[in-house]
Coordinates of C-alpha atoms in Angstrom, one line a residue:
M169 CA -71.6 -85.7 -35.7
S170 CA -71.0 -84.5 -39.5
L171 CA -70.3 -81.3 -40.7
L172 CA -73.1 -80.9 -42.8
L173 CA -75.3 -81.5 -39.3
Q174 CA -73.3 -79.7 -37.2
I175 CA -74.3 -76.7 -39.7
T176 CA -77.4 -77.7 -40.5
L177 CA -78.5 -77.8 -36.6
F178 CA -76.3 -74.0 -36.7
L179 CA -78.6 -72.5 -39.2
G180 CA -82.3 -74.2 -37.9
A181 CA -81.3 -72.9 -34.0
A182 CA -80.8 -69.2 -35.9
L183 CA -83.8 -69.3 -37.7
L184 CA -85.9 -69.0 -34.8
I185 CA -83.2 -67.8 -31.7
V186 CA -82.4 -64.4 -34.0
P187 CA -85.2 -62.8 -35.5
L188 CA -86.8 -63.9 -31.6
G189 CA -84.1 -61.5 -30.5
K190 CA -84.8 -59.0 -33.0
R191 CA -88.2 -58.7 -32.1
F192 CA -87.2 -57.3 -28.0
G193 CA -84.5 -55.0 -29.8
I194 CA -81.3 -57.6 -29.6
A195 CA -78.5 -56.9 -32.9
T196 CA -78.6 -59.3 -34.5
V197 CA -75.0 -60.8 -34.2
L198 CA -75.7 -61.3 -30.5
G199 CA -78.1 -63.6 -31.6
Y200 CA -76.3 -65.2 -33.0
L201 CA -73.5 -65.4 -30.5
F202 CA -76.3 -66.5 -28.2
T203 CA -77.4 -69.3 -30.4
G204 CA -73.5 -70.7 -31.0
I205 CA -73.2 -70.3 -26.9
L206 CA -76.9 -72.4 -26.8
L207 CA -75.4 -75.4 -29.0
G208 CA -71.8 -74.6 -27.8
P209 CA -70.6 -77.5 -24.9
S210 CA -70.9 -74.9 -22.3
V211 CA -74.7 -75.1 -22.3
L212 CA -76.5 -78.3 -24.4
N213 CA -73.3 -79.1 -25.7
I214 CA -75.0 -80.5 -29.4
A215 CA -72.6 -79.3 -31.9
S216 CA -68.8 -79.6 -29.7
D217 CA -66.8 -79.4 -33.4
A218 CA -66.5 -75.5 -33.4
N219 CA -63.1 -75.5 -35.0
A220 CA -64.4 -77.7 -38.4
I221 CA -66.9 -75.0 -38.0
M222 CA -64.6 -72.6 -37.7
H223 CA -62.5 -72.3 -41.2
L224 CA -66.1 -72.2 -43.4
A225 CA -67.6 -69.4 -41.8
E226 CA -64.6 -67.1 -41.4
F227 CA -65.6 -66.5 -45.4
G228 CA -68.1 -65.1 -43.8
V229 CA -65.7 -61.9 -43.6
I230 CA -63.5 -62.8 -46.2
L231 CA -66.6 -61.9 -48.3
L232 CA -67.6 -59.1 -46.1
M233 CA -64.1 -57.7 -46.7
F234 CA -64.2 -58.3 -50.5
I235 CA -67.5 -56.5 -50.9
I236 CA -66.2 -53.6 -48.7
G237 CA -63.7 -53.7 -51.1
L238 CA -65.7 -53.2 -54.1
E239 CA -67.1 -50.3 -52.1
L240 CA -64.2 -48.4 -51.8
R241 CA -62.7 -46.6 -55.1
P242 CA -58.8 -46.4 -55.0
Q243 CA -58.9 -42.6 -55.3
R244 CA -61.5 -42.9 -52.1
L245 CA -59.0 -45.2 -50.5
W246 CA -56.6 -42.3 -50.6
E247 CA -58.7 -39.7 -49.7
M248 CA -60.1 -41.3 -46.3
R249 CA -55.3 -41.7 -45.4
H250 CA -55.6 -39.9 -42.9
S251 CA -58.0 -42.2 -40.9
I252 CA -56.3 -45.4 -42.0
F253 CA -52.9 -44.3 -41.4
V254 CA -52.2 -41.6 -39.1
M255 CA -55.4 -42.7 -36.6
G256 CA -55.0 -46.0 -37.8
S257 CA -50.9 -46.1 -36.6
M258 CA -52.1 -43.7 -33.1
Q259 CA -54.8 -46.8 -32.0
V260 CA -52.4 -49.9 -32.8
V261 CA -49.1 -48.4 -30.9
L262 CA -51.4 -46.6 -28.3
T263 CA -53.8 -50.0 -26.9
G264 CA -50.8 -51.5 -27.5
V265 CA -48.5 -50.0 -25.7
I266 CA -50.3 -49.5 -22.2
L267 CA -52.2 -52.9 -22.6
M268 CA -49.0 -54.6 -23.1
L269 CA -47.2 -51.8 -19.8
I270 CA -50.2 -53.3 -17.9
T271 CA -50.2 -57.5 -19.1
L272 CA -46.2 -56.1 -17.6
L273 CA -45.9 -55.0 -14.4
L274 CA -49.9 -56.0 -13.3
F275 CA -50.2 -59.4 -14.2
K276 CA -46.3 -60.1 -14.5
Q277 CA -45.7 -61.7 -17.4
N278 CA -42.9 -61.8 -18.9
L279 CA -42.2 -59.5 -21.5
A280 CA -42.6 -61.3 -25.2
S281 CA -46.3 -62.8 -23.2
S282 CA -47.4 -59.1 -22.6
F283 CA -46.1 -57.8 -26.2
V284 CA -48.0 -60.3 -28.4
I285 CA -51.5 -59.5 -24.8
G286 CA -51.4 -56.8 -25.3
F287 CA -51.2 -56.0 -28.7
A288 CA -53.8 -58.2 -29.5
L289 CA -56.5 -57.4 -27.7
A290 CA -55.7 -53.7 -29.4
L291 CA -57.3 -55.1 -32.0
S292 CA -60.5 -54.7 -33.0
S293 CA -63.6 -57.3 -34.1
T294 CA -64.1 -55.9 -37.9
A295 CA -67.0 -57.9 -39.1
F296 CA -68.8 -57.0 -35.5
V297 CA -68.9 -53.7 -35.5
L298 CA -69.5 -53.1 -39.2
Q299 CA -72.2 -55.5 -39.1
L300 CA -73.4 -53.2 -35.8
L301 CA -72.7 -50.6 -37.8
S302 CA -74.4 -51.3 -41.0
E303 CA -77.9 -52.1 -38.8
K304 CA -77.9 -48.8 -37.1
Q305 CA -77.1 -47.3 -40.8
Q306 CA -74.3 -45.1 -38.8
L307 CA -71.3 -46.3 -41.7
N308 CA -72.2 -43.1 -43.8
T309 CA -71.5 -41.2 -40.6
T310 CA -68.5 -39.8 -39.5
Y311 CA -68.2 -42.3 -36.3
G312 CA -69.1 -45.4 -38.7
Q313 CA -66.4 -43.9 -41.8
S314 CA -63.3 -43.5 -39.1
S315 CA -64.6 -46.4 -37.2
F316 CA -64.0 -48.2 -40.7
S317 CA -60.5 -46.9 -41.0
I318 CA -59.4 -47.7 -37.9
L319 CA -60.1 -50.9 -38.7
L320 CA -58.3 -51.6 -42.3
F321 CA -55.4 -50.5 -40.5
Q322 CA -55.9 -52.6 -37.8
D323 CA -56.1 -55.4 -40.7
I324 CA -52.9 -54.4 -41.6
A325 CA -51.3 -54.1 -38.1
A326 CA -52.3 -58.4 -38.0
I327 CA -49.7 -59.2 -40.5
P328 CA -46.4 -57.8 -39.2
L329 CA -47.9 -58.1 -35.9
L330 CA -48.3 -62.7 -36.5
A331 CA -45.0 -62.7 -37.9
V332 CA -43.1 -61.5 -35.2
I333 CA -44.9 -64.1 -32.8
P334 CA -42.4 -66.3 -34.4
L335 CA -39.1 -64.1 -33.4
L336 CA -40.1 -63.3 -30.0
A337 CA -40.2 -68.0 -29.9
G338 CA -36.0 -67.9 -30.6
T339 CA -37.4 -69.4 -33.8
Q340 CA -37.0 -67.0 -37.1
T341 CA -37.0 -69.0 -40.2
T342 CA -36.2 -67.7 -43.7
H343 CA -40.4 -68.4 -44.3
H344 CA -40.2 -64.5 -43.2
G345 CA -36.8 -62.8 -44.5
I346 CA -36.3 -60.1 -47.3
A347 CA -38.0 -63.0 -49.9
Y348 CA -41.9 -63.0 -47.9
F349 CA -41.7 -60.0 -48.1
A350 CA -41.0 -59.4 -51.4
A351 CA -43.1 -62.3 -52.5
I352 CA -46.2 -60.4 -50.8
V353 CA -44.6 -57.0 -52.6
A354 CA -45.2 -59.7 -56.2
T355 CA -48.2 -60.5 -55.2
F356 CA -50.2 -57.8 -54.9
T357 CA -48.1 -56.3 -57.7
G358 CA -49.9 -59.0 -60.3
L359 CA -53.1 -58.5 -58.3
F360 CA -53.4 -55.7 -59.7
L361 CA -52.0 -55.9 -63.2
F362 CA -54.2 -59.6 -63.1
S363 CA -57.7 -57.3 -62.3
R364 CA -56.5 -53.6 -64.6
Y365 CA -55.5 -56.5 -68.3
I366 CA -56.7 -58.9 -67.4
L367 CA -60.1 -60.1 -64.8
R368 CA -62.0 -57.5 -67.4
Y369 CA -62.2 -58.9 -70.4
F370 CA -62.3 -62.4 -68.2
F371 CA -65.9 -61.2 -67.0
R372 CA -66.3 -59.6 -70.5
F373 CA -66.3 -62.8 -72.2
V374 CA -68.3 -64.9 -69.4
V375 CA -71.1 -61.8 -68.7
D376 CA -71.8 -62.5 -73.2
S377 CA -71.7 -65.9 -73.2
G378 CA -74.7 -65.4 -71.4
A379 CA -75.2 -67.4 -67.9
S380 CA -75.7 -64.7 -65.0
E381 CA -75.1 -67.7 -63.4
L382 CA -71.9 -67.6 -63.1
I383 CA -71.0 -64.9 -62.7
T384 CA -71.4 -65.6 -58.9
A385 CA -69.0 -68.5 -59.5
V386 CA -66.7 -65.8 -61.1
G387 CA -67.1 -63.6 -58.1
L388 CA -67.1 -66.5 -56.0
F389 CA -63.7 -68.3 -57.6
I390 CA -61.9 -65.0 -57.2
V391 CA -62.2 -63.9 -53.7
L392 CA -61.1 -68.2 -53.3
A393 CA -58.3 -67.4 -55.7
V394 CA -56.8 -64.9 -53.6
V395 CA -57.7 -66.0 -50.2
L396 CA -55.8 -70.1 -51.3
L397 CA -53.2 -67.3 -52.9
M398 CA -53.3 -65.5 -49.4
D399 CA -52.8 -68.4 -47.3
L400 CA -50.5 -69.3 -48.8
L401 CA -48.3 -66.7 -48.1
G402 CA -48.6 -67.0 -45.0
I403 CA -50.9 -62.8 -45.3
S404 CA -53.8 -62.3 -44.0
T405 CA -57.1 -63.6 -45.8
T406 CA -58.8 -61.1 -45.0
L407 CA -56.3 -58.3 -45.8
G408 CA -55.8 -59.8 -49.2
A409 CA -60.3 -59.9 -50.1
F410 CA -60.1 -56.8 -49.2
L411 CA -57.6 -55.7 -51.4
T412 CA -58.8 -57.5 -54.3
G413 CA -62.1 -55.7 -53.9
V414 CA -60.6 -52.0 -54.1
L415 CA -58.8 -53.9 -57.0
L416 CA -62.8 -54.1 -58.5
A417 CA -64.0 -51.5 -57.2
D418 CA -63.5 -49.9 -61.0
S419 CA -64.3 -52.5 -62.9
E420 CA -68.2 -51.9 -64.5
F421 CA -69.3 -55.9 -62.9
R422 CA -69.2 -54.5 -59.9
H423 CA -72.3 -54.3 -58.8
E424 CA -73.2 -58.2 -60.3
L425 CA -69.9 -59.0 -57.8
E426 CA -71.7 -57.5 -54.6
A427 CA -75.5 -58.6 -55.6
S428 CA -74.1 -62.8 -56.2
I429 CA -72.1 -62.3 -53.6
A430 CA -74.0 -60.8 -50.2
P431 CA -76.3 -64.1 -49.3
F432 CA -73.3 -66.1 -48.8
K433 CA -71.6 -63.3 -47.5
G434 CA -74.5 -62.6 -44.7
L435 CA -74.9 -66.2 -43.7
L436 CA -71.2 -67.3 -43.9
L437 CA -70.8 -64.0 -40.8
G438 CA -74.1 -65.3 -39.1
L439 CA -71.7 -68.9 -38.9
F440 CA -68.7 -66.7 -38.2
F441 CA -70.9 -65.4 -34.8
M442 CA -72.7 -68.6 -33.5
T443 CA -68.6 -70.9 -33.3
V444 CA -67.8 -67.3 -31.1
G445 CA -69.8 -67.8 -29.3
M446 CA -69.6 -72.5 -29.1
T447 CA -65.8 -72.0 -28.1
A448 CA -66.6 -69.2 -25.2
Q449 CA -65.9 -71.2 -22.2
I450 CA -68.4 -70.5 -20.2
S451 CA -67.3 -72.6 -17.2
L452 CA -64.6 -69.8 -16.1
F453 CA -67.1 -67.6 -15.3
V454 CA -67.6 -70.1 -12.3
D455 CA -63.8 -70.5 -11.8
M456 CA -62.9 -67.1 -12.6
P457 CA -65.5 -64.6 -12.4
W458 CA -64.6 -61.3 -12.1
L459 CA -60.9 -61.7 -13.9
I460 CA -63.7 -62.9 -16.5
I461 CA -66.2 -59.7 -16.5
G462 CA -63.2 -57.5 -14.2
G463 CA -61.4 -58.1 -17.5
A464 CA -64.0 -57.5 -20.5
I465 CA -64.9 -54.5 -19.0
S466 CA -61.0 -52.6 -18.2
L467 CA -60.7 -53.2 -21.8
M468 CA -63.7 -52.0 -23.4
L469 CA -63.2 -48.4 -20.9
I470 CA -59.3 -48.8 -21.4
K471 CA -60.2 -48.8 -25.6
L472 CA -62.3 -46.6 -25.2
I473 CA -60.8 -43.8 -23.3
I474 CA -57.7 -44.2 -25.4
L475 CA -59.7 -43.5 -29.1
T476 CA -61.6 -41.3 -27.7
G477 CA -58.6 -39.2 -26.7
I478 CA -57.5 -40.0 -29.8
A479 CA -60.5 -38.7 -31.6
R480 CA -60.2 -35.8 -29.9
F481 CA -56.3 -34.9 -30.7
N482 CA -57.9 -34.9 -34.4
Q483 CA -60.7 -32.3 -33.8
Y484 CA -63.3 -34.8 -33.4
S485 CA -66.1 -33.9 -31.9
W486 CA -66.4 -35.5 -28.0
K487 CA -70.0 -37.1 -30.0
N488 CA -68.3 -38.5 -32.3
S489 CA -65.3 -39.0 -30.2
L490 CA -67.1 -41.2 -27.4
L491 CA -69.1 -43.6 -30.2
M492 CA -65.4 -44.5 -32.3
G493 CA -64.1 -45.1 -29.3
T494 CA -67.9 -47.0 -28.2
C495 CA -67.5 -49.0 -32.2
L496 CA -64.4 -50.0 -30.9
A497 CA -63.4 -50.9 -27.8
Q498 CA -63.9 -55.0 -27.9
G499 CA -61.9 -57.0 -29.6
G500 CA -61.6 -58.6 -31.9
E501 CA -61.7 -62.1 -34.5
F502 CA -58.1 -61.4 -35.1
A503 CA -56.9 -61.8 -31.4
F504 CA -58.3 -65.0 -32.1
V505 CA -55.5 -65.8 -34.8
V506 CA -53.1 -64.5 -33.0
L507 CA -53.8 -65.8 -29.7
S508 CA -53.8 -69.0 -31.2
A509 CA -50.7 -68.4 -33.1
A510 CA -48.4 -67.8 -29.4
K511 CA -49.9 -71.0 -27.9
S512 CA -48.8 -72.8 -31.4
E513 CA -45.0 -71.1 -30.7
K514 CA -45.0 -71.5 -27.1
V515 CA -44.9 -68.1 -26.2
L516 CA -48.4 -67.9 -24.1
T517 CA -49.4 -71.1 -22.1
Q518 CA -53.4 -73.0 -22.3
A519 CA -54.1 -71.7 -19.6
L520 CA -53.5 -67.6 -20.5
V521 CA -54.7 -69.0 -23.6
E522 CA -58.1 -69.8 -22.0
P523 CA -59.5 -66.6 -20.5
L524 CA -58.0 -64.3 -23.0
T525 CA -60.1 -65.8 -25.3
L526 CA -63.3 -65.6 -23.0
I527 CA -62.2 -61.9 -22.0
V528 CA -62.5 -61.2 -25.8
T529 CA -66.0 -62.9 -26.9
L530 CA -67.1 -61.1 -23.5
S531 CA -66.2 -57.9 -25.0
M532 CA -68.2 -58.1 -28.5
M533 CA -71.4 -59.4 -26.7
L534 CA -71.1 -56.4 -23.9
T535 CA -70.1 -54.2 -27.1
P536 CA -74.6 -54.3 -28.9
V537 CA -74.8 -53.2 -24.8
L538 CA -72.2 -50.3 -24.4
Y539 CA -73.4 -48.9 -27.9
W540 CA -77.0 -49.3 -27.0
L541 CA -76.6 -47.1 -23.6
M542 CA -74.3 -44.3 -25.3
T543 CA -76.9 -43.6 -28.1
S544 CA -80.0 -43.5 -26.4
K545 CA -78.8 -42.4 -22.5
I546 CA -75.3 -41.3 -22.0
V547 CA -74.8 -39.1 -25.8
P548 CA -79.1 -37.9 -25.4
V549 CA -78.2 -36.5 -21.9
L550 CA -74.3 -35.0 -22.2
F551 CA -75.0 -33.3 -26.2
K552 CA -78.3 -32.1 -25.4
D553 CA -78.5 -29.9 -29.4
K554 CA -79.3 -26.6 -28.0
A555 CA -81.6 -24.6 -30.2
P556 CA -79.4 -22.0 -32.0
E557 CA -80.7 -18.5 -31.5
Y558 CA -82.2 -17.3 -34.1
D559 CA -80.6 -14.5 -36.0
E560 CA -80.8 -11.4 -36.9
I561 CA -81.8 -10.1 -39.7
P562 CA -81.0 -6.5 -41.0
A563 CA -83.6 -3.7 -43.0
N564 CA -83.4 -5.1 -46.6
D565 CA -85.7 -3.7 -49.4
H566 CA -85.6 -6.4 -51.3
P567 CA -89.0 -8.2 -53.1
I568 CA -87.9 -11.9 -53.0
I569 CA -88.4 -13.5 -49.5
I570 CA -87.8 -17.4 -50.1
A571 CA -89.4 -19.6 -46.5
G572 CA -88.0 -22.9 -47.3
F573 CA -84.7 -23.3 -48.6
G574 CA -85.7 -27.0 -49.3
R575 CA -85.3 -28.2 -52.7
F576 CA -87.6 -25.9 -53.9
G577 CA -86.7 -23.0 -52.6
Q578 CA -83.3 -23.2 -53.5
I579 CA -84.4 -23.4 -57.5
I580 CA -86.7 -20.2 -57.4
A581 CA -83.3 -18.6 -55.1
R582 CA -80.3 -19.8 -58.0
I583 CA -82.7 -18.3 -60.7
A584 CA -83.6 -14.9 -58.4
R585 CA -79.4 -14.5 -59.0
L586 CA -78.7 -15.4 -62.2
H587 CA -81.5 -12.5 -63.2
H588 CA -80.0 -10.1 -60.9
F589 CA -83.0 -9.4 -58.3
S590 CA -82.2 -9.6 -54.2
F591 CA -83.5 -11.3 -52.7
T592 CA -84.4 -12.7 -48.1
A593 CA -84.4 -16.6 -48.0
I594 CA -84.9 -18.7 -44.6
D595 CA -85.0 -21.5 -43.2
N596 CA -85.1 -23.4 -39.7
N597 CA -82.7 -26.3 -40.7
M598 CA -79.8 -25.5 -38.9
Q599 CA -77.5 -28.7 -41.1
R600 CA -78.9 -26.8 -44.4
I601 CA -77.6 -23.5 -43.1
D602 CA -74.1 -24.1 -42.2
F603 CA -74.0 -26.0 -45.9
V604 CA -74.9 -22.8 -48.2
R605 CA -73.0 -20.2 -45.6
R606 CA -69.8 -23.0 -46.5
Y607 CA -70.3 -21.8 -50.0
G608 CA -70.8 -18.4 -49.6
G609 CA -74.4 -17.7 -50.6
T610 CA -76.6 -16.0 -47.7
L611 CA -79.8 -17.7 -46.2
Y612 CA -80.6 -16.7 -42.1
Y613 CA -81.8 -19.3 -39.1
G614 CA -85.4 -18.2 -38.1
D615 CA -88.8 -19.3 -37.9
V616 CA -91.2 -17.9 -40.8
T617 CA -94.6 -19.1 -39.1
Q618 CA -93.4 -16.4 -36.7
P619 CA -95.3 -12.8 -37.5
E620 CA -91.7 -11.0 -35.9
I621 CA -89.9 -12.8 -38.8
L622 CA -91.3 -12.6 -41.2
R623 CA -90.7 -8.6 -40.6
A624 CA -87.6 -8.5 -40.0
A625 CA -87.5 -10.8 -43.2
G626 CA -89.1 -7.0 -44.9
I627 CA -92.3 -8.3 -46.2
E628 CA -94.0 -5.0 -45.6
K629 CA -91.4 -3.9 -48.8
A630 CA -91.5 -6.8 -50.5
R631 CA -93.4 -8.2 -53.8
I632 CA -92.6 -11.5 -54.1
F633 CA -93.6 -14.1 -50.8
V634 CA -92.3 -18.1 -52.3
L635 CA -94.1 -20.3 -49.4
A636 CA -91.8 -23.5 -49.7
V637 CA -91.8 -25.1 -46.2
D638 CA -91.6 -28.2 -45.6
D639 CA -93.9 -29.2 -43.3
V640 CA -97.6 -28.6 -44.7
E641 CA -99.7 -26.8 -40.6
D642 CA -96.5 -24.7 -40.6
N643 CA -96.9 -23.6 -44.7
M644 CA -100.7 -23.0 -43.7
N645 CA -100.5 -21.3 -41.0
V646 CA -97.3 -18.2 -43.0
A647 CA -100.2 -18.4 -46.0
R648 CA -103.3 -17.3 -43.6
H649 CA -101.3 -14.8 -42.3
I650 CA -99.5 -13.4 -45.3
R651 CA -103.6 -14.0 -47.2
L652 CA -105.0 -11.7 -44.2
N653 CA -102.1 -8.9 -43.2
Y654 CA -100.5 -8.4 -46.5
P655 CA -102.8 -9.2 -49.1
E656 CA -100.9 -7.0 -51.3
I657 CA -98.4 -9.5 -51.4
K658 CA -98.2 -12.1 -54.1
L659 CA -97.6 -15.0 -53.3
F660 CA -96.2 -18.1 -55.6
V661 CA -96.6 -21.3 -52.8
R662 CA -95.7 -24.5 -52.3
A663 CA -98.1 -28.0 -52.4
R664 CA -97.4 -31.6 -51.1
D665 CA -100.6 -33.2 -52.8
R666 CA -104.0 -32.2 -54.0
H667 CA -105.5 -31.6 -50.3
H668 CA -103.4 -29.5 -49.8
V669 CA -103.9 -28.0 -53.1
H670 CA -107.5 -27.7 -52.0
L671 CA -106.7 -26.2 -48.7
L672 CA -105.2 -23.2 -49.7
R673 CA -107.0 -23.1 -52.7
D674 CA -109.9 -21.5 -49.4
L675 CA -108.0 -19.0 -48.7
G676 CA -108.6 -16.9 -52.1
I677 CA -104.1 -18.5 -53.7
E678 CA -103.9 -18.3 -56.5
H679 CA -100.3 -19.3 -57.8
I680 CA -99.5 -23.1 -56.2
W681 CA -97.5 -25.9 -58.0
R682 CA -98.0 -28.9 -56.5
E683 CA -94.5 -30.8 -55.2
T684 CA -93.2 -33.7 -58.5
Y685 CA -96.2 -32.9 -60.5
L686 CA -93.9 -30.6 -63.2
S687 CA -91.6 -33.5 -63.2
S688 CA -93.5 -36.2 -63.6
L689 CA -95.1 -34.4 -66.4
G690 CA -92.1 -34.0 -67.8
M691 CA -90.7 -37.9 -67.6
A692 CA -94.1 -38.9 -69.0
Y693 CA -93.4 -37.3 -71.8
R694 CA -89.5 -38.4 -72.7
V695 CA -91.2 -42.5 -71.5
L696 CA -93.9 -42.0 -74.5
C697 CA -91.4 -41.5 -76.6
D698 CA -89.5 -43.6 -75.7
L699 CA -91.9 -45.2 -76.5
G700 CA -92.2 -45.7 -79.8
V701 CA -95.6 -42.5 -79.3
S702 CA -94.2 -39.4 -81.9
A703 CA -93.3 -35.9 -79.5
E704 CA -95.6 -33.8 -81.1
Q705 CA -98.5 -36.8 -79.8
A706 CA -97.5 -37.3 -77.0
Y707 CA -96.6 -33.5 -76.4
E708 CA -100.7 -33.2 -76.9
N709 CA -101.7 -36.5 -74.8
I710 CA -99.7 -34.7 -71.1
E711 CA -101.1 -31.5 -72.3
T712 CA -104.3 -32.9 -72.2
F713 CA -103.6 -35.1 -69.5
R714 CA -102.4 -32.0 -67.3
D715 CA -105.9 -29.0 -69.5
Y716 CA -108.8 -32.5 -67.3
D717 CA -106.2 -33.1 -64.0
E718 CA -106.3 -29.6 -63.0
K719 CA -110.9 -29.1 -64.4
L720 CA -111.1 -32.0 -62.5
L721 CA -108.7 -31.0 -59.4
A722 CA -111.0 -27.7 -59.7
R723 CA -114.1 -29.7 -59.5
Q724 CA -113.3 -31.7 -56.6
Q725 CA -113.0 -28.2 -54.2
S726 CA -116.3 -28.2 -53.1
I727 CA -116.3 -31.7 -52.4
Y728 CA -112.5 -32.6 -51.8
T729 CA -113.7 -33.1 -47.7
D730 CA -116.2 -36.3 -49.1
E731 CA -113.7 -39.4 -49.9
Q732 CA -116.7 -40.9 -51.4
K733 CA -117.5 -38.7 -53.8
I734 CA -113.6 -37.2 -54.9
V735 CA -113.5 -40.8 -56.1
E736 CA -116.7 -40.9 -58.0
T737 CA -115.0 -37.8 -60.2
H738 CA -111.2 -39.0 -60.1
R739 CA -113.2 -42.6 -61.9
N740 CA -115.9 -40.3 -64.6
M741 CA -112.6 -38.2 -65.2
L742 CA -110.0 -41.0 -66.9
A743 CA -113.1 -42.8 -68.8
E744 CA -113.8 -39.4 -70.4
L745 CA -109.9 -38.9 -70.1
E746 CA -109.8 -42.8 -71.7
H747 CA -111.8 -42.5 -74.6
L748 CA -110.5 -39.2 -75.2
F749 CA -107.0 -41.0 -76.1
E750 CA -108.7 -43.0 -78.0
S751 CA -109.8 -41.0 -80.2
D752 CA -107.4 -39.2 -80.5
E753 CA -105.5 -42.3 -81.6
R754 CA -107.6 -43.8 -83.9
N755 CA -108.2 -40.1 -86.5
Q756 CA -104.5 -39.1 -85.7
P757 CA -103.0 -39.0 -89.4
V758 CA -100.1 -40.8 -90.2
S759 CA -98.0 -38.1 -91.3
S760 CA -99.3 -35.9 -88.6
G761 CA -96.0 -35.0 -86.8
V762 CA -95.9 -32.4 -89.3
N763 CA -98.5 -29.8 -89.7
L764 CA -99.5 -30.5 -85.4
Q765 CA -96.4 -28.2 -84.2
R766 CA -94.5 -26.5 -87.0
G767 CA -91.0 -26.5 -86.6
L768 CA -91.1 -28.4 -83.7
E769 CA -88.1 -30.0 -85.0
N770 CA -85.6 -27.3 -84.8
D771 CA -86.8 -25.4 -82.0
T772 CA -85.3 -25.7 -78.7
Q773 CA -88.1 -27.3 -77.0
K774 CA -88.5 -30.1 -78.5
H775 CA -88.4 -32.2 -76.0
R776 CA -89.5 -30.1 -72.5
I777 CA -93.3 -30.1 -71.1
N778 CA -94.8 -26.8 -70.4
V779 CA -93.3 -25.6 -67.1
T780 CA -93.2 -21.7 -66.9
R781 CA -97.4 -21.0 -66.7
D782 CA -98.9 -22.4 -63.3
D783 CA -102.3 -23.0 -62.3
H784 CA -104.0 -19.6 -63.5
D785 CA -103.0 -19.7 -67.0

């Protein structure tokens, strides 16, 4: 069967099986693995030449590492040095030594075989883990970043591990001598200089040509050239692709590169996982089921325990430690490479490599299941979030109380502080409170819907109450309570939308600000200016729109529960406003810029909409 036909069959099957799996909650990676098993020699035997496809599929991992490198600027990489080199080295060394001792003492293998098996199984799957975390949108979490750091160190560690295999076999060559490592240093130095002083000008030359499709060609050319160079030197191609991405992370063309390569990465990565499933020797389950299943589960438990212990030693929370251990508990694609190299150097026999390969494959397949169990069953039970007790708010006579310390409440607080007005701020988001306190701010944890919290905050002595609570129902409950029990206090309320405004006005509240409303008017003003409308005319148009909108809001107050009437009044308002704008345009003199607003050019308010007035002005 030709390579093209095999790839076509793989892609066609994936288009059917993967979406069906997603519908039943099965991870995309697992769907690709099942597709490979189904089409492989162990089941249907439709596609049997896994090695031919694997060479192409490996480019999926290479492109993935290149794109990850593009996201990591050298400065950020330096900031992650502790998790990469400290935690990464601890994981590889501890896991490798423990697995080596188990192989040596329990399975009676010789020292060289035990060393290779132990350290090969210590490596986790970069492609598998990153794909899983990306799907779950957990790559930027604490445990996601730590998992990535350790995976990166594992890719680095694979280089000396591959280099030492010929030594273990007693076939040392000059290929891995001092000249070899000098060539590696020279290569990466050359890549750095090339990316810094030549590649950027080359990019600019291609972009200036106007042929946008060449950006994709440049990206693929860079990756393929680096892979070819790394392959010639015997260096990990994935590590080389990653470092190339890091070197280009500061380039102004980084986003274009990422966008052009991402589709190739996704398809080839899927093909990689299908070939992994295809190479699984399912027949071994019949011959030695307990060894394969027990080996995969034992491997995952050992790595989970070791990684959790390393994370706890580095002062991670128990929750993040367990999740990091779960993510990295499987064997990885580099294990296939190391085991294959050891077999070719006769350090390991075929009889050892086949079950080990299946154990690694099974551990990869079980990872989404273990991750689901950990995140949905184990972690929620072990770490039930206990609601912390509300703060005791000290008695004070601050003139301002701010309820809700999100984006809106924070701005009010900052401006009040600049003018030396004291205030009491209350919020029920513990993460937000911890963040504010970390920077020296005073924010109390409490629920403003509870009357005793308001009394403790000193509402009886306050002059102004700023209500900026997100939840509309809670917002209305607090507003209703204050209007009934503290009518003398001046209430300033943030409204979510027009309907919320109507509800608040029904309570007799006068000072209301619609969320994002003034920001949208300010942006509209600048858009008009940039489109060639004079500053004065744009200002007048925006203010006219705002006047009409306020009048419409007042007109709709009595009918806001009748949707049909609301639509009708809104349509009439727009028609009237359009007529007014057209009339202004016809009657606008060419030189009216100076006369309509004298001195506006020299005024600091030239590009600002008047945001100081509220609905009551």
